[in-house]
Amino acid sequence: MREWLGLAVLALPTLLLSVDATVLYLALPHLTTDLWPTATQTLWIVDIYGFMIGGFLITMGTLGDRIGRRRLLMIGALAFGAASVLAAYATDPTVLIAARALLGVAGATLMPSTLALITTMFRDPAQRGMAIGVWAACFSAGLAAGPLIGGALLELFWWGSVFLLAVPVMVVLLVAAPVLLPEAKDPQAGRIDLVSVALSLAAMLPAIYSLKVIATEGIEVGALVALVASVVFGVLFVRRQRTLADPLLDLRLFARPSFVGALLALLVGLAVVGVVYLFATQYLQMVSGLSPLAAGLWLLPSAVAMIVTSIAAPVLARKVAPGLLVAASLVVSAVGYVLLAFVDGPNGMALVVAGLVVIYLGIGPMMALGTDLVVSRAPAERAGSAAAMSETSMEFGLALGVAVLGSLGAAVYRSELPGGTPAEATESLAGALAVGNADLVAAAREAFTSALNAVGWAGAVAAVGIAVVTALLVRGPEAGPTQPVMEEAATSRN
């Protein structure tokens, strides 16, 4: 019973971080009128959080293996609460950017710690699968609840209230964690290699930056330079890990096909669903004309679908091979993407909602079982590192999806606009709406619908393709080389 109460505690930061992923977009207009950030500062307010989370996930996951996952979770919770207060009462854009950066670093401690602790608390595979299904359901519930909670808070309070939401959650976590959560770490872990930390950040941060720039501004020299730098530092990072007795990232994990297959499923699955969610929410608000709160309500059915299938997937996995189940769920999501490919004009809201429901019916098992496959294929002492790899794969997937499929959608949107369209209208549908010309708005809405169709077709192809790869790579339990090698390393240190 204690472990299930502990799971309820771990659900708190999971819910909070997924709420935080969507709630800021609603608060942006309000804080903009108060703080008057420049366009560049606004981008940093939005993006710096994701940069820091993506950059520090591997470091924090491995740090939890060394100092203790519960300890790191509590340190991160304290830091997240303090940074939330700083963000809520920020008096200028620079302070808010700094607070968001601190929130990202603190957030990078929370997600790997929660997953690693779940693997420690639930040794039975069936129970662990169910627990991770609940974890995935909480994540999806937070994404759906973000617009609703944010809309309600902004109706009643000022923009800073969306950040203060974290404070009571973190207080409960700090009080309950020592009572309900076990401490777990690698007893044989050595010191963390600071050179590896620096190399990992030098590889991760430019990669995320370049993907975001390509997604918003297209291919440019600065983004390409950052991408090349990321590859160079990534190669140096990998080479260093192979020489260390206690690497920051255990590359032996990648010798397991199931581990690699699950990571690829999470990477591509999140890449597609992330960009489709972005286009669908814009369609609901700027093509169908719904308010943010009404759009959030229409997104609830898809969230419910994901919650149900996330929890049901571990039960089905007792009778069906997990790899085949993940592959089948990706095929189901592909059907939803095809539905979006047939949306026709402003009156297609029902088809968009139905498509999202089908997509999330498939995404729920993919996230729950894919995450379980990643963390369960790692030895217990590397649970934090494996959990960080799972989270990193999803973070990169979201950034990659926006960069690749988002660019595809933007190209289709621009190509469908009539000649002589003002420059601001070619940048986005929001820009076209701001121009206010009725004929241009109608044409822009049709063009955006065509972009949604194109993203739907591309998403379907990607989902089917990665389903085939997953079915081939993800097999039953493997007697991979990781555990014996690590035991030998631990023996040699003794």
Tab-separated table of C-alpha atoms in Angstrom:
chain	number	residue	atom	x	y	z
A	1	MET	CA	0.000	0.000	0.000
A	2	ARG	CA	2.863	2.357	0.813
A	3	GLU	CA	4.256	2.212	-2.712
A	4	TRP	CA	0.886	3.204	-4.196
A	5	LEU	CA	0.690	6.174	-1.828
A	6	GLY	CA	4.220	6.992	-2.936
A	7	LEU	CA	3.055	6.849	-6.552
A	8	ALA	CA	0.380	9.429	-5.701
A	9	VAL	CA	3.158	11.677	-4.383
A	10	LEU	CA	5.202	11.168	-7.554
A	11	ALA	CA	2.154	12.040	-9.640
A	12	LEU	CA	2.234	15.606	-8.251
A	13	PRO	CA	5.386	16.847	-10.042
A	14	THR	CA	4.382	14.890	-13.155
A	15	LEU	CA	1.043	16.698	-13.320
A	16	LEU	CA	2.649	20.030	-12.532
A	17	LEU	CA	5.349	19.843	-15.198
A	18	SER	CA	2.875	18.873	-17.911
A	19	VAL	CA	0.503	21.675	-16.842
A	20	ASP	CA	3.452	24.075	-16.963
A	21	ALA	CA	4.155	23.019	-20.559
A	22	THR	CA	0.906	24.580	-21.811
A	23	VAL	CA	-0.209	27.136	-19.244
A	24	LEU	CA	2.383	29.807	-20.119
A	25	TYR	CA	0.976	30.265	-23.628
A	26	LEU	CA	-2.265	31.542	-22.125
A	27	ALA	CA	-0.421	33.883	-19.745
A	28	LEU	CA	1.823	35.416	-22.437
A	29	PRO	CA	-0.595	38.162	-23.562
A	30	HIS	CA	-1.136	39.198	-19.936
A	31	LEU	CA	2.507	39.330	-18.874
A	32	THR	CA	3.418	41.073	-22.141
A	33	THR	CA	1.168	44.013	-21.323
A	34	ASP	CA	2.674	44.184	-17.823
A	35	LEU	CA	6.406	43.635	-18.440
A	36	TRP	CA	6.646	44.814	-22.080
A	37	PRO	CA	9.316	42.327	-23.210
A	38	THR	CA	10.882	42.700	-26.639
A	39	ALA	CA	10.150	40.054	-29.287
A	40	THR	CA	13.493	38.385	-28.524
A	41	GLN	CA	12.832	38.433	-24.775
A	42	THR	CA	9.403	36.894	-25.351
A	43	LEU	CA	10.979	34.023	-27.260
A	44	TRP	CA	13.473	33.444	-24.448
A	45	ILE	CA	10.710	33.518	-21.829
A	46	VAL	CA	8.993	30.692	-23.705
A	47	ASP	CA	12.024	28.695	-24.885
A	48	ILE	CA	14.607	28.884	-22.085
A	49	TYR	CA	12.610	26.459	-19.925
A	50	GLY	CA	12.725	23.729	-22.578
A	51	PHE	CA	16.397	24.448	-23.310
A	52	MET	CA	17.383	23.922	-19.697
A	53	ILE	CA	15.269	20.798	-19.207
A	54	GLY	CA	16.597	19.183	-22.380
A	55	GLY	CA	20.179	20.147	-21.621
A	56	PHE	CA	20.264	18.934	-18.020
A	57	LEU	CA	18.170	15.741	-18.142
A	58	ILE	CA	21.060	13.322	-18.644
A	59	THR	CA	23.197	15.064	-16.019
A	60	MET	CA	20.401	15.093	-13.448
A	61	GLY	CA	19.363	11.509	-14.125
A	62	THR	CA	22.916	10.299	-13.528
A	63	LEU	CA	23.323	12.607	-10.529
A	64	GLY	CA	20.265	10.983	-8.944
A	65	ASP	CA	21.898	7.565	-9.368
A	66	ARG	CA	24.883	8.888	-7.415
A	67	ILE	CA	23.462	11.031	-4.610
A	68	GLY	CA	20.030	9.408	-4.272
A	69	ARG	CA	16.895	9.857	-6.350
A	70	ARG	CA	14.674	10.921	-3.461
A	71	ARG	CA	17.255	13.449	-2.315
A	72	LEU	CA	17.552	14.897	-5.824
A	73	LEU	CA	13.757	14.979	-6.145
A	74	MET	CA	13.455	16.994	-2.934
A	75	ILE	CA	16.267	19.367	-3.901
A	76	GLY	CA	14.604	19.896	-7.258
A	77	ALA	CA	11.188	20.431	-5.651
A	78	LEU	CA	12.594	23.090	-3.322
A	79	ALA	CA	14.372	24.827	-6.211
A	80	PHE	CA	11.284	24.618	-8.442
A	81	GLY	CA	9.079	26.179	-5.778
A	82	ALA	CA	11.545	29.014	-5.130
A	83	ALA	CA	11.999	29.712	-8.860
A	84	SER	CA	8.204	29.722	-9.302
A	85	VAL	CA	7.871	32.469	-6.706
A	86	LEU	CA	10.635	34.441	-8.435
A	87	ALA	CA	8.849	34.066	-11.777
A	88	ALA	CA	5.455	35.044	-10.340
A	89	TYR	CA	6.766	38.304	-8.924
A	90	ALA	CA	9.226	39.158	-11.699
A	91	THR	CA	9.344	42.907	-12.283
A	92	ASP	CA	11.084	42.886	-15.643
A	93	PRO	CA	11.648	40.435	-18.536
A	94	THR	CA	15.261	39.672	-17.577
A	95	VAL	CA	14.235	38.446	-14.132
A	96	LEU	CA	11.479	36.324	-15.660
A	97	ILE	CA	13.903	34.770	-18.161
A	98	ALA	CA	16.325	33.950	-15.332
A	99	ALA	CA	13.493	32.440	-13.281
A	100	ARG	CA	12.352	30.327	-16.222
A	101	ALA	CA	15.919	29.089	-16.697
A	102	LEU	CA	16.062	28.044	-13.034
A	103	LEU	CA	12.680	26.338	-13.439
A	104	GLY	CA	14.102	24.352	-16.352
A	105	VAL	CA	17.149	23.184	-14.393
A	106	ALA	CA	14.956	22.252	-11.422
A	107	GLY	CA	12.429	20.552	-13.710
A	108	ALA	CA	15.214	18.388	-15.136
A	109	THR	CA	15.669	16.867	-11.672
A	110	LEU	CA	12.010	15.968	-11.220
A	111	MET	CA	10.998	13.780	-14.167
A	112	PRO	CA	13.947	11.317	-14.158
A	113	SER	CA	13.689	11.065	-10.375
A	114	THR	CA	9.990	10.186	-10.473
A	115	LEU	CA	10.492	7.465	-13.100
A	116	ALA	CA	13.579	6.041	-11.405
A	117	LEU	CA	11.785	5.882	-8.054
A	118	ILE	CA	8.865	4.063	-9.674
A	119	THR	CA	11.247	1.355	-10.910
A	120	THR	CA	12.691	1.104	-7.395
A	121	MET	CA	9.313	0.936	-5.647
A	122	PHE	CA	7.665	-1.528	-8.039
A	123	ARG	CA	9.853	-4.577	-8.635
A	124	ASP	CA	7.036	-6.715	-10.005
A	125	PRO	CA	6.879	-6.121	-13.796
A	126	ALA	CA	3.076	-6.043	-13.883
A	127	GLN	CA	2.847	-3.548	-11.023
A	128	ARG	CA	5.654	-1.441	-12.477
A	129	GLY	CA	3.900	-1.345	-15.842
A	130	MET	CA	0.668	-0.239	-14.198
A	131	ALA	CA	2.504	2.416	-12.170
A	132	ILE	CA	4.185	3.812	-15.288
A	133	GLY	CA	0.792	3.744	-17.014
A	134	VAL	CA	-0.568	5.919	-14.206
A	135	TRP	CA	2.497	8.180	-14.559
A	136	ALA	CA	1.822	8.578	-18.303
A	137	ALA	CA	-1.865	9.216	-17.614
A	138	CYS	CA	-0.962	11.982	-15.161
A	139	PHE	CA	1.285	13.538	-17.786
A	140	SER	CA	-1.519	13.598	-20.365
A	141	ALA	CA	-4.041	14.839	-17.806
A	142	GLY	CA	-1.746	17.751	-17.012
A	143	LEU	CA	-1.428	18.688	-20.673
A	144	ALA	CA	-5.211	18.780	-21.003
A	145	ALA	CA	-5.741	20.556	-17.704
A	146	GLY	CA	-3.169	23.268	-18.467
A	147	PRO	CA	-5.437	25.472	-20.623
A	148	LEU	CA	-8.399	24.961	-18.266
A	149	ILE	CA	-6.460	25.738	-15.088
A	150	GLY	CA	-4.619	28.599	-16.733
A	151	GLY	CA	-7.808	30.081	-18.114
A	152	ALA	CA	-9.507	29.933	-14.699
A	153	LEU	CA	-6.524	31.486	-12.889
A	154	LEU	CA	-6.216	34.291	-15.424
A	155	GLU	CA	-9.919	35.038	-15.070
A	156	LEU	CA	-9.527	35.479	-11.298
A	157	PHE	CA	-5.930	36.588	-10.709
A	158	TRP	CA	-2.883	38.143	-12.387
A	159	TRP	CA	-0.484	36.314	-14.699
A	160	GLY	CA	1.901	35.372	-11.878
A	161	SER	CA	-0.710	33.041	-10.403
A	162	VAL	CA	0.076	30.431	-13.078
A	163	PHE	CA	3.566	30.123	-11.587
A	164	LEU	CA	2.429	30.159	-7.947
A	165	LEU	CA	0.383	27.040	-8.689
A	166	ALA	CA	3.634	25.096	-8.217
A	167	VAL	CA	4.246	26.225	-4.645
A	168	PRO	CA	1.583	24.207	-2.751
A	169	VAL	CA	2.330	21.155	-4.930
A	170	MET	CA	6.025	21.295	-4.034
A	171	VAL	CA	5.255	21.835	-0.352
A	172	VAL	CA	3.146	18.658	-0.283
A	173	LEU	CA	5.910	16.780	-2.103
A	174	LEU	CA	8.576	17.948	0.365
A	175	VAL	CA	6.459	16.909	3.348
A	176	ALA	CA	5.334	13.528	1.987
A	177	ALA	CA	8.492	12.349	0.204
A	178	PRO	CA	10.558	11.444	3.311
A	179	VAL	CA	7.642	9.401	4.663
A	180	LEU	CA	6.400	7.589	1.558
A	181	LEU	CA	9.321	7.415	-0.871
A	182	PRO	CA	12.365	5.149	-0.451
A	183	GLU	CA	15.878	6.374	-1.043
A	184	ALA	CA	17.682	4.625	-3.880
A	185	LYS	CA	21.038	5.099	-5.572
A	186	ASP	CA	23.959	3.202	-7.037
A	187	PRO	CA	26.070	2.220	-4.012
A	188	GLN	CA	29.130	1.684	-6.212
A	189	ALA	CA	28.884	4.944	-8.158
A	190	GLY	CA	32.003	7.049	-8.447
A	191	ARG	CA	32.301	10.796	-8.704
A	192	ILE	CA	30.429	12.571	-11.434
A	193	ASP	CA	32.696	13.584	-14.315
A	194	LEU	CA	32.398	17.367	-14.750
A	195	VAL	CA	34.037	17.270	-18.188
A	196	SER	CA	31.297	14.895	-19.335
A	197	VAL	CA	28.665	17.237	-17.905
A	198	ALA	CA	30.146	20.147	-19.863
A	199	LEU	CA	30.340	18.083	-23.054
A	200	SER	CA	26.743	16.876	-22.675
A	201	LEU	CA	25.493	20.437	-22.278
A	202	ALA	CA	27.630	21.565	-25.227
A	203	ALA	CA	26.030	18.813	-27.322
A	204	MET	CA	22.430	19.154	-26.144
A	205	LEU	CA	21.842	22.905	-25.887
A	206	PRO	CA	23.005	23.845	-29.420
A	207	ALA	CA	20.969	20.962	-30.858
A	208	ILE	CA	17.767	22.145	-29.172
A	209	TYR	CA	18.526	25.753	-30.114
A	210	SER	CA	19.111	24.891	-33.774
A	211	LEU	CA	15.898	22.858	-34.010
A	212	LYS	CA	13.866	25.710	-32.535
A	213	VAL	CA	15.441	28.287	-34.852
A	214	ILE	CA	14.847	26.102	-37.904
A	215	ALA	CA	11.229	25.624	-36.807
A	216	THR	CA	10.544	29.357	-36.413
A	217	GLU	CA	12.882	31.048	-38.907
A	218	GLY	CA	13.863	28.319	-41.379
A	219	ILE	CA	17.340	27.067	-42.198
A	220	GLU	CA	19.939	29.750	-41.506
A	221	VAL	CA	23.681	29.910	-40.933
A	222	GLY	CA	23.517	30.322	-37.154
A	223	ALA	CA	21.284	27.266	-36.761
A	224	LEU	CA	23.529	25.153	-38.992
A	225	VAL	CA	26.646	26.230	-37.066
A	226	ALA	CA	24.925	25.300	-33.801
A	227	LEU	CA	23.929	21.925	-35.244
A	228	VAL	CA	27.479	21.177	-36.384
A	229	ALA	CA	28.838	22.201	-32.976
A	230	SER	CA	26.309	19.908	-31.345
A	231	VAL	CA	27.463	16.952	-33.458
A	232	VAL	CA	31.147	17.656	-32.719
A	233	PHE	CA	30.613	17.896	-28.973
A	234	GLY	CA	28.330	14.862	-29.114
A	235	VAL	CA	31.109	12.789	-30.685
A	236	LEU	CA	33.573	13.999	-28.034
A	237	PHE	CA	31.040	13.134	-25.333
A	238	VAL	CA	30.571	9.579	-26.639
A	239	ARG	CA	34.317	9.028	-26.965
A	240	ARG	CA	34.873	10.156	-23.384
A	241	GLN	CA	32.125	7.913	-22.028
A	242	ARG	CA	33.869	4.887	-23.527
A	243	THR	CA	37.032	5.641	-21.546
A	244	LEU	CA	35.450	6.148	-18.107
A	245	ALA	CA	34.859	3.490	-15.461
A	246	ASP	CA	31.868	5.548	-14.244
A	247	PRO	CA	30.459	7.255	-17.348
A	248	LEU	CA	27.849	9.962	-17.171
A	249	LEU	CA	25.860	7.920	-19.707
A	250	ASP	CA	26.289	4.154	-19.871
A	251	LEU	CA	26.537	3.472	-23.604
A	252	ARG	CA	26.121	-0.266	-22.997
A	253	LEU	CA	22.403	0.393	-22.704
A	254	PHE	CA	22.301	1.010	-26.457
A	255	ALA	CA	23.509	-2.537	-27.119
A	256	ARG	CA	19.972	-3.683	-26.313
A	257	PRO	CA	17.664	-3.540	-29.370
A	258	SER	CA	14.557	-3.214	-27.199
A	259	PHE	CA	16.042	-0.177	-25.439
A	260	VAL	CA	16.872	1.482	-28.757
A	261	GLY	CA	13.511	0.573	-30.277
A	262	ALA	CA	11.579	2.009	-27.342
A	263	LEU	CA	13.618	5.226	-27.453
A	264	LEU	CA	12.926	5.587	-31.180
A	265	ALA	CA	9.211	5.020	-30.616
A	266	LEU	CA	9.147	7.758	-27.975
A	267	LEU	CA	11.243	10.098	-30.133
A	268	VAL	CA	9.162	9.789	-33.311
A	269	GLY	CA	5.830	9.351	-31.517
A	270	LEU	CA	6.288	12.573	-29.537
A	271	ALA	CA	7.706	14.388	-32.566
A	272	VAL	CA	4.534	13.760	-34.539
A	273	VAL	CA	1.945	14.209	-31.810
A	274	GLY	CA	3.618	17.392	-30.538
A	275	VAL	CA	3.440	19.244	-33.829
A	276	VAL	CA	-0.048	17.900	-34.621
A	277	TYR	CA	-1.254	19.124	-31.210
A	278	LEU	CA	0.225	22.549	-32.027
A	279	PHE	CA	-1.549	22.750	-35.380
A	280	ALA	CA	-4.821	21.346	-34.030
A	281	THR	CA	-5.019	23.821	-31.148
A	282	GLN	CA	-4.368	26.702	-33.551
A	283	TYR	CA	-7.061	25.339	-35.861
A	284	LEU	CA	-9.614	25.216	-33.051
A	285	GLN	CA	-8.875	28.781	-31.968
A	286	MET	CA	-8.010	30.635	-35.172
A	287	VAL	CA	-9.931	28.684	-37.820
A	288	SER	CA	-12.973	27.489	-35.876
A	289	GLY	CA	-12.918	30.627	-33.710
A	290	LEU	CA	-13.007	29.058	-30.243
A	291	SER	CA	-11.684	30.796	-27.141
A	292	PRO	CA	-8.640	29.229	-25.404
A	293	LEU	CA	-10.878	27.891	-22.643
A	294	ALA	CA	-13.416	26.424	-25.109
A	295	ALA	CA	-10.591	24.877	-27.140
A	296	GLY	CA	-9.261	23.341	-23.935
A	297	LEU	CA	-12.646	21.784	-23.244
A	298	TRP	CA	-12.770	20.252	-26.729
A	299	LEU	CA	-9.306	18.774	-26.094
A	300	LEU	CA	-10.542	16.926	-22.997
A	301	PRO	CA	-11.915	13.865	-24.887
A	302	SER	CA	-8.483	13.149	-26.353
A	303	ALA	CA	-6.885	13.483	-22.920
A	304	VAL	CA	-9.429	11.073	-21.451
A	305	ALA	CA	-8.674	8.618	-24.271
A	306	MET	CA	-4.969	8.773	-23.474
A	307	ILE	CA	-5.548	8.338	-19.746
A	308	VAL	CA	-7.695	5.238	-20.316
A	309	THR	CA	-5.291	3.571	-22.743
A	310	SER	CA	-2.223	4.483	-20.668
A	311	ILE	CA	-3.682	2.584	-17.720
A	312	ALA	CA	-5.091	-0.275	-19.813
A	313	ALA	CA	-1.899	-0.887	-21.803
A	314	PRO	CA	0.065	-2.640	-19.000
A	315	VAL	CA	-2.856	-5.048	-18.520
A	316	LEU	CA	-2.940	-5.852	-22.249
A	317	ALA	CA	0.853	-6.286	-22.220
A	318	ARG	CA	0.429	-9.363	-20.010
A	319	LYS	CA	-1.171	-11.141	-22.984
A	320	VAL	CA	0.408	-9.385	-25.970
A	321	ALA	CA	4.127	-8.795	-26.496
A	322	PRO	CA	4.895	-5.169	-25.500
A	323	GLY	CA	6.750	-4.477	-28.745
A	324	LEU	CA	3.792	-5.577	-30.854
A	325	LEU	CA	1.425	-3.613	-28.634
A	326	VAL	CA	3.495	-0.426	-29.020
A	327	ALA	CA	3.629	-0.987	-32.791
A	328	ALA	CA	-0.131	-1.559	-32.938
A	329	SER	CA	-0.793	1.583	-30.894
A	330	LEU	CA	1.314	3.620	-33.316
A	331	VAL	CA	-0.766	2.259	-36.204
A	332	VAL	CA	-3.925	3.310	-34.353
A	333	SER	CA	-2.518	6.819	-33.963
A	334	ALA	CA	-1.772	6.820	-37.707
A	335	VAL	CA	-5.514	6.394	-38.346
A	336	GLY	CA	-6.118	9.568	-36.330
A	337	TYR	CA	-3.528	11.460	-38.352
A	338	VAL	CA	-5.288	10.356	-41.543
A	339	LEU	CA	-8.558	11.783	-40.202
A	340	LEU	CA	-6.829	15.161	-39.807
A	341	ALA	CA	-5.668	14.894	-43.411
A	342	PHE	CA	-9.343	15.068	-44.512
A	343	VAL	CA	-10.359	18.153	-42.495
A	344	ASP	CA	-11.941	20.609	-44.915
A	345	GLY	CA	-12.187	24.291	-43.994
A	346	PRO	CA	-13.519	25.996	-40.843
A	347	ASN	CA	-16.356	23.487	-40.383
A	348	GLY	CA	-14.076	20.550	-39.671
A	349	MET	CA	-13.931	20.919	-35.898
A	350	ALA	CA	-15.723	17.615	-35.258
A	351	LEU	CA	-13.242	15.736	-37.469
A	352	VAL	CA	-10.301	17.425	-35.716
A	353	VAL	CA	-11.608	16.405	-32.285
A	354	ALA	CA	-12.293	12.853	-33.508
A	355	GLY	CA	-8.822	12.638	-35.062
A	356	LEU	CA	-7.186	13.770	-31.824
A	357	VAL	CA	-9.161	11.199	-29.822
A	358	VAL	CA	-7.967	8.374	-32.097
A	359	ILE	CA	-4.394	9.696	-32.032
A	360	TYR	CA	-4.308	9.778	-28.245
A	361	LEU	CA	-5.889	6.334	-28.030
A	362	GLY	CA	-2.668	5.160	-29.682
A	363	ILE	CA	-0.251	7.522	-27.957
A	364	GLY	CA	-1.282	6.366	-24.462
A	365	PRO	CA	0.067	2.786	-24.827
A	366	MET	CA	3.112	4.029	-26.731
A	367	MET	CA	4.113	6.373	-23.905
A	368	ALA	CA	3.322	3.984	-21.056
A	369	LEU	CA	4.870	0.857	-22.548
A	370	GLY	CA	7.701	2.684	-24.314
A	371	THR	CA	8.763	4.334	-21.071
A	372	ASP	CA	8.494	1.037	-19.191
A	373	LEU	CA	10.608	-0.711	-21.830
A	374	VAL	CA	13.341	1.917	-21.533
A	375	VAL	CA	13.612	1.912	-17.731
A	376	SER	CA	13.080	-1.831	-17.311
A	377	ARG	CA	15.890	-2.673	-19.772
A	378	ALA	CA	18.422	-0.868	-17.556
A	379	PRO	CA	19.978	-2.302	-14.375
A	380	ALA	CA	18.557	-0.925	-11.126
A	381	GLU	CA	21.623	1.204	-10.368
A	382	ARG	CA	21.233	2.990	-13.719
A	383	ALA	CA	17.491	3.657	-13.387
A	384	GLY	CA	17.990	7.414	-13.181
A	385	SER	CA	20.180	7.471	-16.279
A	386	ALA	CA	17.693	5.324	-18.225
A	387	ALA	CA	14.772	7.494	-17.110
A	388	ALA	CA	16.691	10.574	-18.232
A	389	MET	CA	17.227	8.983	-21.651
A	390	SER	CA	13.485	8.379	-21.914
A	391	GLU	CA	12.744	12.008	-21.041
A	392	THR	CA	15.495	13.303	-23.338
A	393	SER	CA	14.093	11.282	-26.219
A	394	MET	CA	10.673	12.840	-25.687
A	395	GLU	CA	12.097	16.378	-25.351
A	396	PHE	CA	14.094	15.991	-28.546
A	397	GLY	CA	11.073	14.461	-30.226
A	398	LEU	CA	8.956	17.514	-29.493
A	399	ALA	CA	11.670	19.883	-30.742
A	400	LEU	CA	12.393	17.751	-33.814
A	401	GLY	CA	8.704	17.476	-34.700
A	402	VAL	CA	8.197	21.230	-34.637
A	403	ALA	CA	11.376	21.765	-36.654
A	404	VAL	CA	10.650	19.195	-39.385
A	405	LEU	CA	6.878	18.745	-39.616
A	406	GLY	CA	6.272	22.304	-38.420
A	407	SER	CA	8.435	23.576	-41.277
A	408	LEU	CA	6.498	21.371	-43.688
A	409	GLY	CA	3.205	22.796	-42.466
A	410	ALA	CA	4.529	26.363	-42.698
A	411	ALA	CA	5.719	25.765	-46.271
A	412	VAL	CA	2.310	24.407	-47.311
A	413	TYR	CA	0.572	27.343	-45.608
A	414	ARG	CA	2.682	29.887	-47.517
A	415	SER	CA	2.277	28.070	-50.830
A	416	GLU	CA	-1.527	28.093	-50.535
A	417	LEU	CA	-1.799	31.851	-49.942
A	418	PRO	CA	-2.753	34.082	-52.894
A	419	GLY	CA	-0.161	36.281	-54.578
A	420	GLY	CA	0.422	39.688	-53.057
A	421	THR	CA	-0.267	38.539	-49.497
A	422	PRO	CA	1.325	40.904	-46.937
A	423	ALA	CA	4.535	39.607	-45.381
A	424	GLU	CA	3.102	39.436	-41.861
A	425	ALA	CA	0.277	37.208	-43.101
A	426	THR	CA	2.718	34.761	-44.716
A	427	GLU	CA	4.508	34.261	-41.399
A	428	SER	CA	1.548	32.735	-39.568
A	429	LEU	CA	-2.214	32.499	-39.417
A	430	ALA	CA	-2.163	34.836	-36.418
A	431	GLY	CA	-0.435	37.426	-38.609
A	432	ALA	CA	-3.139	37.076	-41.250
A	433	LEU	CA	-5.863	37.536	-38.645
A	434	ALA	CA	-4.099	40.667	-37.387
A	435	VAL	CA	-4.240	42.224	-40.874
A	436	GLY	CA	-8.012	41.968	-40.652
A	437	ASN	CA	-8.912	41.824	-44.345
A	438	ALA	CA	-11.898	39.474	-44.654
A	439	ASP	CA	-10.839	37.885	-47.953
A	440	LEU	CA	-7.276	37.402	-46.709
A	441	VAL	CA	-8.496	35.857	-43.437
A	442	ALA	CA	-10.665	33.379	-45.338
A	443	ALA	CA	-7.800	32.463	-47.656
A	444	ALA	CA	-5.383	32.122	-44.720
A	445	ARG	CA	-7.780	29.819	-42.882
A	446	GLU	CA	-8.069	27.603	-45.947
A	447	ALA	CA	-4.286	27.615	-46.329
A	448	PHE	CA	-3.811	26.661	-42.692
A	449	THR	CA	-6.290	23.818	-43.077
A	450	SER	CA	-4.212	22.562	-46.019
A	451	ALA	CA	-1.145	22.741	-43.783
A	452	LEU	CA	-2.951	20.681	-41.143
A	453	ASN	CA	-3.845	18.125	-43.838
A	454	ALA	CA	-0.189	17.866	-44.910
A	455	VAL	CA	1.009	17.440	-41.331
A	456	GLY	CA	-1.646	14.747	-40.855
A	457	TRP	CA	-0.427	12.759	-43.861
A	458	ALA	CA	3.217	13.116	-42.800
A	459	GLY	CA	2.335	12.062	-39.262
A	460	ALA	CA	0.556	8.948	-40.528
A	461	VAL	CA	3.552	7.908	-42.617
A	462	ALA	CA	5.969	8.514	-39.735
A	463	ALA	CA	3.785	6.599	-37.261
A	464	VAL	CA	3.486	3.555	-39.533
A	465	GLY	CA	7.209	3.626	-40.301
A	466	ILE	CA	8.280	3.697	-36.649
A	467	ALA	CA	5.658	1.025	-35.863
A	468	VAL	CA	7.476	-1.357	-38.224
A	469	VAL	CA	10.853	-0.482	-36.666
A	470	THR	CA	9.472	-0.985	-33.157
A	471	ALA	CA	7.975	-4.390	-33.999
A	472	LEU	CA	11.359	-5.523	-35.326
A	473	LEU	CA	13.511	-4.172	-32.486
A	474	VAL	CA	11.415	-4.527	-29.350
A	475	ARG	CA	11.337	-8.161	-28.313
A	476	GLY	CA	10.922	-10.004	-25.039
A	477	PRO	CA	13.327	-9.850	-22.085
A	478	GLU	CA	16.946	-9.667	-23.155
A	479	ALA	CA	20.046	-11.005	-21.492
A	480	GLY	CA	21.969	-7.971	-22.599
A	481	PRO	CA	25.537	-7.206	-21.604
A	482	THR	CA	24.815	-4.253	-19.349
A	483	GLN	CA	24.285	-5.926	-15.999
A	484	PRO	CA	27.238	-8.338	-16.016
A	485	VAL	CA	29.637	-5.682	-17.220
A	486	MET	CA	28.516	-3.285	-14.513
A	487	GLU	CA	28.847	-5.927	-11.843
A	488	GLU	CA	32.420	-6.550	-12.996
A	489	ALA	CA	33.151	-2.831	-12.836
A	490	ALA	CA	31.757	-2.645	-9.307
A	491	THR	CA	33.850	-5.673	-8.278
A	492	SER	CA	37.000	-4.155	-9.719
A	493	ARG	CA	36.495	-0.980	-7.674
A	494	ASN	CA	36.187	-3.029	-4.528
